[in-house]
Amino acid sequence: MSMPFAARLKNRDFPVALEITPPQKALTKVLLRRATLLGGAAQAVNVIQRPGRQSSLDASLDLRAAGIEPAWHLVTRGSSRAELHADLQRAREGGIPQVLCILGDHAAESGPDTPTIREAVTLAREYLPGAIVGATLNQYGRDQAAALRNLLPKLHAGASYIQTQPVFGLQALEPYARVVERDAPDTRIVAMAMPLLTLDAAERIEARIGIGLPAELKHILAAGDQEAAWGAFTATLRELAKCPFIDGVAIMTFEMDPPLEVGQRIVQSLVAAGVSKD
C-alpha cells in the first residue's frame, strides 16, 4: 500500500493529489470515476466545493468510505460558526484526513457570524488533530505584501501546507516561498499543475486567474501540437519536482470530467518527470 499523502508531504517525498469537481447529485459511480482518473498515481483527491453540486464534505466522506483519501475543501464564505462546527464534527466522525480551508469564490453573503479563514484553521486543528490542514495562496496577486499579511496568520494558526494557483513558471511563486521558508519553515508548499491542450483553454485560464501565460506555451497551443503541449506539461512537472521549495503537486484538469485517455497521459507525464513510478 502506498504511503498516504500526509506522510509523504511531511517527509518531503513529493506526493500527488488530484483535484476534482463532485457531481450535481450523490452519484457514487460518477464521483469514483473522477476520483480514480490517475489510478494509484494520486495519493489524495481534492474535492472542490461548488454551488448546486454534492458538497465537498459529503463527497469526501463518500470517498473515505470507498478507501480513497480525500481532501475536504472547507469553505467559509456565507457560513455561520454553528454550521462550521457541525461540519467539522461530521468530518471528525468520518475520519477525514485532510482539509483545505478557503474563502470560496461563490456568490454568498458573509456576516458577523462568518468565521475567518484563520479561525477555520484553528477549529480544524481542534476538531481534526490527526489531519493535515491547508490554506491557499494566489501567487499572482498584485499586492505581495497584502497577500503575505493574509497568508502568514493562517500558517501561525496551524495550517501546515499551502496550495497554490496553477503554476506555469516559478517566478511568481518564489518570493512567497522565500518568506514562508523564513517565517514558517515547517510549512509545506503544494503547487497546482494543469495540462493545457488548446489555446482556448489557455485563454480562459488567463482570464480566470488574471495572468499572462508564457509565450512559448501559447505558441505551442496555437500550433495545435498535442504532443508538444503534453511535453510542456511534463516539463512543468519536472521543474516543480526539482524545485527545493515545492513539496508536492495537485493536478487540476481543464475539463470537469476528462476522458480516461487524459488521465493516462497525465500519469505518463508524472512518470516522465520522475514524480511517479510505472
PDB file of C-alpha atoms in Angstrom:
ATOM      1  CA  MET A   1       0.000   0.000   0.000  1.00  0.00           C
ATOM      2  CA  SER A   2       1.399   3.411  -0.931  1.00  0.00           C
ATOM      3  CA  MET A   3       2.267   5.938   1.744  1.00  0.00           C
ATOM      4  CA  PRO A   4      -0.592   8.389   2.464  1.00  0.00           C
ATOM      5  CA  PHE A   5      -0.435  11.927   1.120  1.00  0.00           C
ATOM      6  CA  ALA A   6       0.106  13.484   4.561  1.00  0.00           C
ATOM      7  CA  ALA A   7       3.044  11.228   5.401  1.00  0.00           C
ATOM      8  CA  ARG A   8       4.683  11.797   2.038  1.00  0.00           C
ATOM      9  CA  LEU A   9       4.206  15.547   2.347  1.00  0.00           C
ATOM     10  CA  LYS A  10       5.714  15.586   5.846  1.00  0.00           C
ATOM     11  CA  ASN A  11       8.697  13.574   4.565  1.00  0.00           C
ATOM     12  CA  ARG A  12       9.078  15.855   1.528  1.00  0.00           C
ATOM     13  CA  ASP A  13       8.518  12.814  -0.670  1.00  0.00           C
ATOM     14  CA  PHE A  14       6.600  14.849  -3.292  1.00  0.00           C
ATOM     15  CA  PRO A  15       3.057  13.431  -3.077  1.00  0.00           C
ATOM     16  CA  VAL A  16       0.460  13.845  -5.818  1.00  0.00           C
ATOM     17  CA  ALA A  17      -3.137  14.944  -5.361  1.00  0.00           C
ATOM     18  CA  LEU A  18      -5.902  15.138  -7.958  1.00  0.00           C
ATOM     19  CA  GLU A  19      -8.444  17.958  -7.799  1.00  0.00           C
ATOM     20  CA  ILE A  20     -11.980  17.072  -8.878  1.00  0.00           C
ATOM     21  CA  THR A  21     -15.451  18.607  -9.029  1.00  0.00           C
ATOM     22  CA  PRO A  22     -18.147  16.407  -7.450  1.00  0.00           C
ATOM     23  CA  PRO A  23     -21.297  15.529  -9.413  1.00  0.00           C
ATOM     24  CA  GLN A  24     -24.512  17.518  -9.079  1.00  0.00           C
ATOM     25  CA  LYS A  25     -26.092  14.714  -7.063  1.00  0.00           C
ATOM     26  CA  ALA A  26     -24.681  11.991  -4.845  1.00  0.00           C
ATOM     27  CA  LEU A  27     -23.789   9.694  -7.750  1.00  0.00           C
ATOM     28  CA  THR A  28     -21.127   7.346  -6.433  1.00  0.00           C
ATOM     29  CA  LYS A  29     -20.239   5.974  -9.870  1.00  0.00           C
ATOM     30  CA  VAL A  30     -19.519   9.435 -11.264  1.00  0.00           C
ATOM     31  CA  LEU A  31     -17.632  10.529  -8.152  1.00  0.00           C
ATOM     32  CA  LEU A  32     -15.414   7.446  -8.171  1.00  0.00           C
ATOM     33  CA  ARG A  33     -14.749   7.740 -11.899  1.00  0.00           C
ATOM     34  CA  ARG A  34     -13.465  11.268 -11.432  1.00  0.00           C
ATOM     35  CA  ALA A  35     -11.543  10.412  -8.260  1.00  0.00           C
ATOM     36  CA  THR A  36      -9.715   7.480  -9.857  1.00  0.00           C
ATOM     37  CA  LEU A  37      -8.649   9.307 -13.036  1.00  0.00           C
ATOM     38  CA  LEU A  38      -4.956   8.922 -12.123  1.00  0.00           C
ATOM     39  CA  GLY A  39      -5.266   5.474 -10.551  1.00  0.00           C
ATOM     40  CA  GLY A  40      -2.572   4.838  -7.985  1.00  0.00           C
ATOM     41  CA  ALA A  41      -0.518   7.841  -9.102  1.00  0.00           C
ATOM     42  CA  ALA A  42      -2.516  10.143  -6.785  1.00  0.00           C
ATOM     43  CA  GLN A  43      -2.319   9.741  -3.027  1.00  0.00           C
ATOM     44  CA  ALA A  44      -5.206  12.117  -2.290  1.00  0.00           C
ATOM     45  CA  VAL A  45      -8.230  13.656  -4.011  1.00  0.00           C
ATOM     46  CA  ASN A  46      -9.086  17.333  -3.504  1.00  0.00           C
ATOM     47  CA  VAL A  47     -12.855  17.811  -3.698  1.00  0.00           C
ATOM     48  CA  ILE A  48     -13.925  21.271  -4.851  1.00  0.00           C
ATOM     49  CA  GLN A  49     -16.895  22.970  -3.181  1.00  0.00           C
ATOM     50  CA  ARG A  50     -19.289  24.331  -5.807  1.00  0.00           C
ATOM     51  CA  PRO A  51     -22.912  25.539  -5.527  1.00  0.00           C
ATOM     52  CA  GLY A  52     -25.507  23.181  -6.968  1.00  0.00           C
ATOM     53  CA  ARG A  53     -23.308  20.116  -6.523  1.00  0.00           C
ATOM     54  CA  GLN A  54     -22.730  17.430  -3.937  1.00  0.00           C
ATOM     55  CA  SER A  55     -20.929  19.183  -1.113  1.00  0.00           C
ATOM     56  CA  SER A  56     -17.213  18.729  -0.740  1.00  0.00           C
ATOM     57  CA  LEU A  57     -17.741  17.242   2.714  1.00  0.00           C
ATOM     58  CA  ASP A  58     -20.372  14.736   1.564  1.00  0.00           C
ATOM     59  CA  ALA A  59     -18.223  13.710  -1.395  1.00  0.00           C
ATOM     60  CA  SER A  60     -15.135  13.465   0.833  1.00  0.00           C
ATOM     61  CA  LEU A  61     -16.977  11.182   3.241  1.00  0.00           C
ATOM     62  CA  ASP A  62     -18.101   9.004   0.328  1.00  0.00           C
ATOM     63  CA  LEU A  63     -14.533   8.767  -0.957  1.00  0.00           C
ATOM     64  CA  ARG A  64     -13.262   7.945   2.522  1.00  0.00           C
ATOM     65  CA  ALA A  65     -15.813   5.130   2.759  1.00  0.00           C
ATOM     66  CA  ALA A  66     -14.562   3.838  -0.610  1.00  0.00           C
ATOM     67  CA  GLY A  67     -10.969   3.725   0.638  1.00  0.00           C
ATOM     68  CA  ILE A  68      -9.791   6.868  -1.170  1.00  0.00           C
ATOM     69  CA  GLU A  69      -8.017   9.613   0.787  1.00  0.00           C
ATOM     70  CA  PRO A  70      -9.967  12.856   0.340  1.00  0.00           C
ATOM     71  CA  ALA A  71      -9.007  16.467   0.936  1.00  0.00           C
ATOM     72  CA  TRP A  72     -12.138  18.299   2.052  1.00  0.00           C
ATOM     73  CA  HIS A  73     -12.465  21.917   0.942  1.00  0.00           C
ATOM     74  CA  LEU A  74     -13.841  23.771   3.948  1.00  0.00           C
ATOM     75  CA  VAL A  75     -15.399  26.959   2.544  1.00  0.00           C
ATOM     76  CA  THR A  76     -16.224  29.787   4.923  1.00  0.00           C
ATOM     77  CA  ARG A  77     -17.981  32.312   2.669  1.00  0.00           C
ATOM     78  CA  GLY A  78     -21.633  32.593   3.673  1.00  0.00           C
ATOM     79  CA  SER A  79     -21.302  30.069   6.501  1.00  0.00           C
ATOM     80  CA  SER A  80     -22.015  30.543  10.194  1.00  0.00           C
ATOM     81  CA  ARG A  81     -19.907  29.346  13.081  1.00  0.00           C
ATOM     82  CA  ALA A  82     -22.594  26.838  14.013  1.00  0.00           C
ATOM     83  CA  GLU A  83     -22.502  25.375  10.501  1.00  0.00           C
ATOM     84  CA  LEU A  84     -18.718  25.196  10.627  1.00  0.00           C
ATOM     85  CA  HIS A  85     -18.760  23.380  13.965  1.00  0.00           C
ATOM     86  CA  ALA A  86     -21.373  20.917  12.647  1.00  0.00           C
ATOM     87  CA  ASP A  87     -19.344  20.186   9.515  1.00  0.00           C
ATOM     88  CA  LEU A  88     -16.137  19.706  11.485  1.00  0.00           C
ATOM     89  CA  GLN A  89     -17.914  17.295  13.813  1.00  0.00           C
ATOM     90  CA  ARG A  90     -19.080  15.246  10.801  1.00  0.00           C
ATOM     91  CA  ALA A  91     -15.561  15.332   9.379  1.00  0.00           C
ATOM     92  CA  ARG A  92     -14.150  14.072  12.670  1.00  0.00           C
ATOM     93  CA  GLU A  93     -16.697  11.255  12.869  1.00  0.00           C
ATOM     94  CA  GLY A  94     -15.928  10.301   9.265  1.00  0.00           C
ATOM     95  CA  GLY A  95     -12.159  10.284   9.774  1.00  0.00           C
ATOM     96  CA  ILE A  96     -11.368  12.990   7.226  1.00  0.00           C
ATOM     97  CA  PRO A  97      -7.537  13.090   6.985  1.00  0.00           C
ATOM     98  CA  GLN A  98      -7.032  16.395   5.175  1.00  0.00           C
ATOM     99  CA  VAL A  99      -8.814  19.746   4.988  1.00  0.00           C
ATOM    100  CA  LEU A 100      -8.104  22.825   2.893  1.00  0.00           C
ATOM    101  CA  CYS A 101      -9.577  25.992   4.426  1.00  0.00           C
ATOM    102  CA  ILE A 102     -10.631  28.513   1.788  1.00  0.00           C
ATOM    103  CA  LEU A 103     -12.903  31.510   1.405  1.00  0.00           C
ATOM    104  CA  GLY A 104     -14.635  30.195  -1.721  1.00  0.00           C
ATOM    105  CA  ASP A 105     -15.379  32.005  -4.965  1.00  0.00           C
ATOM    106  CA  HIS A 106     -19.169  31.533  -4.990  1.00  0.00           C
ATOM    107  CA  ALA A 107     -21.667  34.349  -4.538  1.00  0.00           C
ATOM    108  CA  ALA A 108     -22.787  34.295  -0.918  1.00  0.00           C
ATOM    109  CA  GLU A 109     -23.261  36.895   1.774  1.00  0.00           C
ATOM    110  CA  SER A 110     -20.974  36.721   4.768  1.00  0.00           C
ATOM    111  CA  GLY A 111     -21.881  38.382   8.046  1.00  0.00           C
ATOM    112  CA  PRO A 112     -20.617  38.987  11.570  1.00  0.00           C
ATOM    113  CA  ASP A 113     -21.028  35.283  12.355  1.00  0.00           C
ATOM    114  CA  THR A 114     -18.988  34.119   9.370  1.00  0.00           C
ATOM    115  CA  PRO A 115     -15.668  32.700  10.598  1.00  0.00           C
ATOM    116  CA  THR A 116     -12.393  33.940   9.169  1.00  0.00           C
ATOM    117  CA  ILE A 117     -10.044  31.523   7.436  1.00  0.00           C
ATOM    118  CA  ARG A 118      -7.667  31.843  10.377  1.00  0.00           C
ATOM    119  CA  GLU A 119     -10.481  30.836  12.727  1.00  0.00           C
ATOM    120  CA  ALA A 120     -11.409  27.928  10.448  1.00  0.00           C
ATOM    121  CA  VAL A 121      -7.813  26.707  10.519  1.00  0.00           C
ATOM    122  CA  THR A 122      -7.747  26.897  14.325  1.00  0.00           C
ATOM    123  CA  LEU A 123     -11.018  24.995  14.641  1.00  0.00           C
ATOM    124  CA  ALA A 124      -9.924  22.386  12.112  1.00  0.00           C
ATOM    125  CA  ARG A 125      -6.845  21.792  14.229  1.00  0.00           C
ATOM    126  CA  GLU A 126      -9.029  21.329  17.318  1.00  0.00           C
ATOM    127  CA  TYR A 127     -11.607  19.036  15.719  1.00  0.00           C
ATOM    128  CA  LEU A 128      -9.227  17.064  13.489  1.00  0.00           C
ATOM    129  CA  PRO A 129      -5.978  16.755  15.470  1.00  0.00           C
ATOM    130  CA  GLY A 130      -4.670  13.937  13.274  1.00  0.00           C
ATOM    131  CA  ALA A 131      -5.429  15.645   9.966  1.00  0.00           C
ATOM    132  CA  ILE A 132      -3.287  17.970   7.895  1.00  0.00           C
ATOM    133  CA  VAL A 133      -4.762  21.433   7.437  1.00  0.00           C
ATOM    134  CA  GLY A 134      -4.008  23.632   4.459  1.00  0.00           C
ATOM    135  CA  ALA A 135      -4.533  27.185   3.233  1.00  0.00           C
ATOM    136  CA  THR A 136      -4.386  28.623  -0.259  1.00  0.00           C
ATOM    137  CA  LEU A 137      -2.142  31.163  -1.938  1.00  0.00           C
ATOM    138  CA  ASN A 138      -2.729  33.170  -5.092  1.00  0.00           C
ATOM    139  CA  GLN A 139       0.837  33.835  -6.154  1.00  0.00           C
ATOM    140  CA  TYR A 140      -0.399  36.091  -8.960  1.00  0.00           C
ATOM    141  CA  GLY A 141      -1.904  38.757  -6.700  1.00  0.00           C
ATOM    142  CA  ARG A 142      -0.747  42.283  -7.469  1.00  0.00           C
ATOM    143  CA  ASP A 143      -0.029  43.213  -3.842  1.00  0.00           C
ATOM    144  CA  GLN A 144       2.508  40.757  -2.463  1.00  0.00           C
ATOM    145  CA  ALA A 145       2.644  42.426   0.951  1.00  0.00           C
ATOM    146  CA  ALA A 146      -1.142  42.191   1.325  1.00  0.00           C
ATOM    147  CA  ALA A 147      -1.110  38.546   0.247  1.00  0.00           C
ATOM    148  CA  LEU A 148       1.500  37.739   2.882  1.00  0.00           C
ATOM    149  CA  ARG A 149      -0.441  39.623   5.561  1.00  0.00           C
ATOM    150  CA  ASN A 150      -3.361  37.383   4.667  1.00  0.00           C
ATOM    151  CA  LEU A 151      -1.349  34.159   4.441  1.00  0.00           C
ATOM    152  CA  LEU A 152       1.030  34.167   7.391  1.00  0.00           C
ATOM    153  CA  PRO A 153      -1.628  34.355  10.139  1.00  0.00           C
ATOM    154  CA  LYS A 154      -3.202  31.197   8.693  1.00  0.00           C
ATOM    155  CA  LEU A 155       0.129  29.421   8.958  1.00  0.00           C
ATOM    156  CA  HIS A 156       0.672  30.649  12.502  1.00  0.00           C
ATOM    157  CA  ALA A 157      -2.853  29.418  13.345  1.00  0.00           C
ATOM    158  CA  GLY A 158      -1.822  25.901  12.389  1.00  0.00           C
ATOM    159  CA  ALA A 159      -2.043  25.444   8.615  1.00  0.00           C
ATOM    160  CA  SER A 160       0.742  23.022   7.756  1.00  0.00           C
ATOM    161  CA  TYR A 161       0.709  23.401   3.989  1.00  0.00           C
ATOM    162  CA  ILE A 162      -0.079  25.909   1.265  1.00  0.00           C
ATOM    163  CA  GLN A 163      -1.774  25.083  -2.026  1.00  0.00           C
ATOM    164  CA  THR A 164      -1.105  27.481  -4.891  1.00  0.00           C
ATOM    165  CA  GLN A 165      -2.885  28.563  -8.034  1.00  0.00           C
ATOM    166  CA  PRO A 166      -1.832  26.700 -11.217  1.00  0.00           C
ATOM    167  CA  VAL A 167       1.894  27.097 -11.828  1.00  0.00           C
ATOM    168  CA  PHE A 168       3.275  27.743 -15.317  1.00  0.00           C
ATOM    169  CA  GLY A 169       6.635  29.052 -14.099  1.00  0.00           C
ATOM    170  CA  LEU A 170       8.225  29.595 -10.712  1.00  0.00           C
ATOM    171  CA  GLN A 171       8.954  33.307 -10.926  1.00  0.00           C
ATOM    172  CA  ALA A 172       5.676  34.443  -9.321  1.00  0.00           C
ATOM    173  CA  LEU A 173       5.827  31.855  -6.535  1.00  0.00           C
ATOM    174  CA  GLU A 174       9.462  32.135  -5.459  1.00  0.00           C
ATOM    175  CA  PRO A 175       9.193  35.407  -3.447  1.00  0.00           C
ATOM    176  CA  TYR A 176       6.386  33.927  -1.337  1.00  0.00           C
ATOM    177  CA  ALA A 177       8.279  30.687  -0.824  1.00  0.00           C
ATOM    178  CA  ARG A 178      11.285  32.580   0.495  1.00  0.00           C
ATOM    179  CA  VAL A 179       9.160  34.429   3.074  1.00  0.00           C
ATOM    180  CA  VAL A 180       7.422  31.209   4.110  1.00  0.00           C
ATOM    181  CA  GLU A 181      10.783  29.484   4.496  1.00  0.00           C
ATOM    182  CA  ARG A 182      11.934  32.290   6.768  1.00  0.00           C
ATOM    183  CA  ASP A 183       8.766  32.823   8.837  1.00  0.00           C
ATOM    184  CA  ALA A 184       7.129  29.374   8.802  1.00  0.00           C
ATOM    185  CA  PRO A 185       9.892  26.906   7.893  1.00  0.00           C
ATOM    186  CA  ASP A 186       7.862  23.784   8.673  1.00  0.00           C
ATOM    187  CA  THR A 187       5.168  24.714   6.157  1.00  0.00           C
ATOM    188  CA  ARG A 188       4.958  22.621   3.006  1.00  0.00           C
ATOM    189  CA  ILE A 189       4.046  24.032  -0.409  1.00  0.00           C
ATOM    190  CA  VAL A 190       1.845  22.077  -2.809  1.00  0.00           C
ATOM    191  CA  ALA A 191       1.870  23.536  -6.315  1.00  0.00           C
ATOM    192  CA  MET A 192      -1.110  23.227  -8.605  1.00  0.00           C
ATOM    193  CA  ALA A 193      -0.267  21.936 -12.084  1.00  0.00           C
ATOM    194  CA  MET A 194      -2.640  21.892 -15.038  1.00  0.00           C
ATOM    195  CA  PRO A 195      -2.211  20.429 -18.509  1.00  0.00           C
ATOM    196  CA  LEU A 196      -3.410  22.880 -21.162  1.00  0.00           C
ATOM    197  CA  LEU A 197      -4.016  21.364 -24.588  1.00  0.00           C
ATOM    198  CA  THR A 198      -5.788  24.110 -26.555  1.00  0.00           C
ATOM    199  CA  LEU A 199      -5.315  27.842 -26.992  1.00  0.00           C
ATOM    200  CA  ASP A 200      -8.958  28.404 -25.990  1.00  0.00           C
ATOM    201  CA  ALA A 201      -8.357  26.632 -22.667  1.00  0.00           C
ATOM    202  CA  ALA A 202      -5.223  28.716 -22.106  1.00  0.00           C
ATOM    203  CA  GLU A 203      -7.031  31.996 -22.756  1.00  0.00           C
ATOM    204  CA  ARG A 204      -9.824  31.028 -20.382  1.00  0.00           C
ATOM    205  CA  ILE A 205      -7.311  30.253 -17.646  1.00  0.00           C
ATOM    206  CA  GLU A 206      -5.576  33.572 -18.263  1.00  0.00           C
ATOM    207  CA  ALA A 207      -8.894  35.362 -17.806  1.00  0.00           C
ATOM    208  CA  ARG A 208      -9.874  33.307 -14.756  1.00  0.00           C
ATOM    209  CA  ILE A 209      -6.736  33.871 -12.704  1.00  0.00           C
ATOM    210  CA  GLY A 210      -5.600  37.130 -14.263  1.00  0.00           C
ATOM    211  CA  ILE A 211      -2.213  36.185 -15.666  1.00  0.00           C
ATOM    212  CA  GLY A 212      -0.389  36.041 -18.953  1.00  0.00           C
ATOM    213  CA  LEU A 213       0.797  32.534 -19.776  1.00  0.00           C
ATOM    214  CA  PRO A 214       4.310  32.023 -21.170  1.00  0.00           C
ATOM    215  CA  ALA A 215       4.513  32.981 -24.836  1.00  0.00           C
ATOM    216  CA  GLU A 216       6.233  29.702 -25.696  1.00  0.00           C
ATOM    217  CA  LEU A 217       3.334  27.699 -24.276  1.00  0.00           C
ATOM    218  CA  LYS A 218       0.755  29.772 -26.141  1.00  0.00           C
ATOM    219  CA  HIS A 219       2.737  29.354 -29.354  1.00  0.00           C
ATOM    220  CA  ILE A 220       2.672  25.559 -28.912  1.00  0.00           C
ATOM    221  CA  LEU A 221      -1.074  25.591 -28.258  1.00  0.00           C
ATOM    222  CA  ALA A 222      -1.767  27.903 -31.204  1.00  0.00           C
ATOM    223  CA  ALA A 223       0.032  25.420 -33.460  1.00  0.00           C
ATOM    224  CA  GLY A 224      -2.266  22.627 -32.261  1.00  0.00           C
ATOM    225  CA  ASP A 225       0.650  20.325 -31.459  1.00  0.00           C
ATOM    226  CA  GLN A 226      -0.760  17.987 -28.802  1.00  0.00           C
ATOM    227  CA  GLU A 227       2.485  16.124 -28.222  1.00  0.00           C
ATOM    228  CA  ALA A 228       4.327  19.394 -27.654  1.00  0.00           C
ATOM    229  CA  ALA A 229       1.555  20.525 -25.279  1.00  0.00           C
ATOM    230  CA  TRP A 230       1.966  17.360 -23.214  1.00  0.00           C
ATOM    231  CA  GLY A 231       5.703  17.873 -23.347  1.00  0.00           C
ATOM    232  CA  ALA A 232       5.273  21.351 -21.878  1.00  0.00           C
ATOM    233  CA  PHE A 233       3.173  19.909 -19.038  1.00  0.00           C
ATOM    234  CA  THR A 234       5.810  17.264 -18.361  1.00  0.00           C
ATOM    235  CA  ALA A 235       8.477  19.967 -18.272  1.00  0.00           C
ATOM    236  CA  THR A 236       6.455  21.924 -15.704  1.00  0.00           C
ATOM    237  CA  LEU A 237       6.114  18.828 -13.509  1.00  0.00           C
ATOM    238  CA  ARG A 238       9.835  18.167 -13.777  1.00  0.00           C
ATOM    239  CA  GLU A 239      10.614  21.754 -12.791  1.00  0.00           C
ATOM    240  CA  LEU A 240       8.287  21.528  -9.784  1.00  0.00           C
ATOM    241  CA  ALA A 241       9.746  18.196  -8.664  1.00  0.00           C
ATOM    242  CA  LYS A 242      13.295  19.590  -8.789  1.00  0.00           C
ATOM    243  CA  CYS A 243      12.443  22.880  -7.091  1.00  0.00           C
ATOM    244  CA  PRO A 244      13.732  22.963  -3.478  1.00  0.00           C
ATOM    245  CA  PHE A 245      10.751  24.913  -2.153  1.00  0.00           C
ATOM    246  CA  ILE A 246       7.971  22.802  -3.751  1.00  0.00           C
ATOM    247  CA  ASP A 247       6.978  19.752  -1.706  1.00  0.00           C
ATOM    248  CA  GLY A 248       4.114  18.221  -3.694  1.00  0.00           C
ATOM    249  CA  VAL A 249       1.754  18.733  -6.601  1.00  0.00           C
ATOM    250  CA  ALA A 250      -2.010  18.891  -7.077  1.00  0.00           C
ATOM    251  CA  ILE A 251      -3.216  18.094 -10.589  1.00  0.00           C
ATOM    252  CA  MET A 252      -6.146  20.059 -11.937  1.00  0.00           C
ATOM    253  CA  THR A 253      -7.716  19.324 -15.317  1.00  0.00           C
ATOM    254  CA  PHE A 254      -9.405  21.893 -17.532  1.00  0.00           C
ATOM    255  CA  GLU A 255     -12.326  19.546 -18.178  1.00  0.00           C
ATOM    256  CA  MET A 256     -14.662  18.700 -15.333  1.00  0.00           C
ATOM    257  CA  ASP A 257     -14.987  15.069 -16.400  1.00  0.00           C
ATOM    258  CA  PRO A 258     -11.972  14.294 -18.599  1.00  0.00           C
ATOM    259  CA  PRO A 259     -11.787  11.039 -20.538  1.00  0.00           C
ATOM    260  CA  LEU A 260      -9.644   8.156 -19.346  1.00  0.00           C
ATOM    261  CA  GLU A 261      -7.066   8.947 -22.016  1.00  0.00           C
ATOM    262  CA  VAL A 262      -6.333  12.313 -20.378  1.00  0.00           C
ATOM    263  CA  GLY A 263      -5.728  10.581 -17.067  1.00  0.00           C
ATOM    264  CA  GLN A 264      -3.369   8.144 -18.746  1.00  0.00           C
ATOM    265  CA  ARG A 265      -1.399  10.965 -20.357  1.00  0.00           C
ATOM    266  CA  ILE A 266      -1.145  12.817 -17.030  1.00  0.00           C
ATOM    267  CA  VAL A 267       0.259   9.670 -15.420  1.00  0.00           C
ATOM    268  CA  GLN A 268       2.745   9.321 -18.287  1.00  0.00           C
ATOM    269  CA  SER A 269       3.868  12.905 -17.634  1.00  0.00           C
ATOM    270  CA  LEU A 270       4.211  12.233 -13.906  1.00  0.00           C
ATOM    271  CA  VAL A 271       6.368   9.203 -14.656  1.00  0.00           C
ATOM    272  CA  ALA A 272       8.467  11.039 -17.249  1.00  0.00           C
ATOM    273  CA  ALA A 273       9.027  13.882 -14.780  1.00  0.00           C
ATOM    274  CA  GLY A 274      10.241  11.452 -12.141  1.00  0.00           C
ATOM    275  CA  VAL A 275       7.286  12.126  -9.827  1.00  0.00           C
ATOM    276  CA  SER A 276       5.599   8.738 -10.095  1.00  0.00           C
ATOM    277  CA  LYS A 277       6.808   5.235 -10.928  1.00  0.00           C
ATOM    278  CA  ASP A 278       5.418   2.957 -13.623  1.00  0.00           C
TER     279      ASP A 278
END
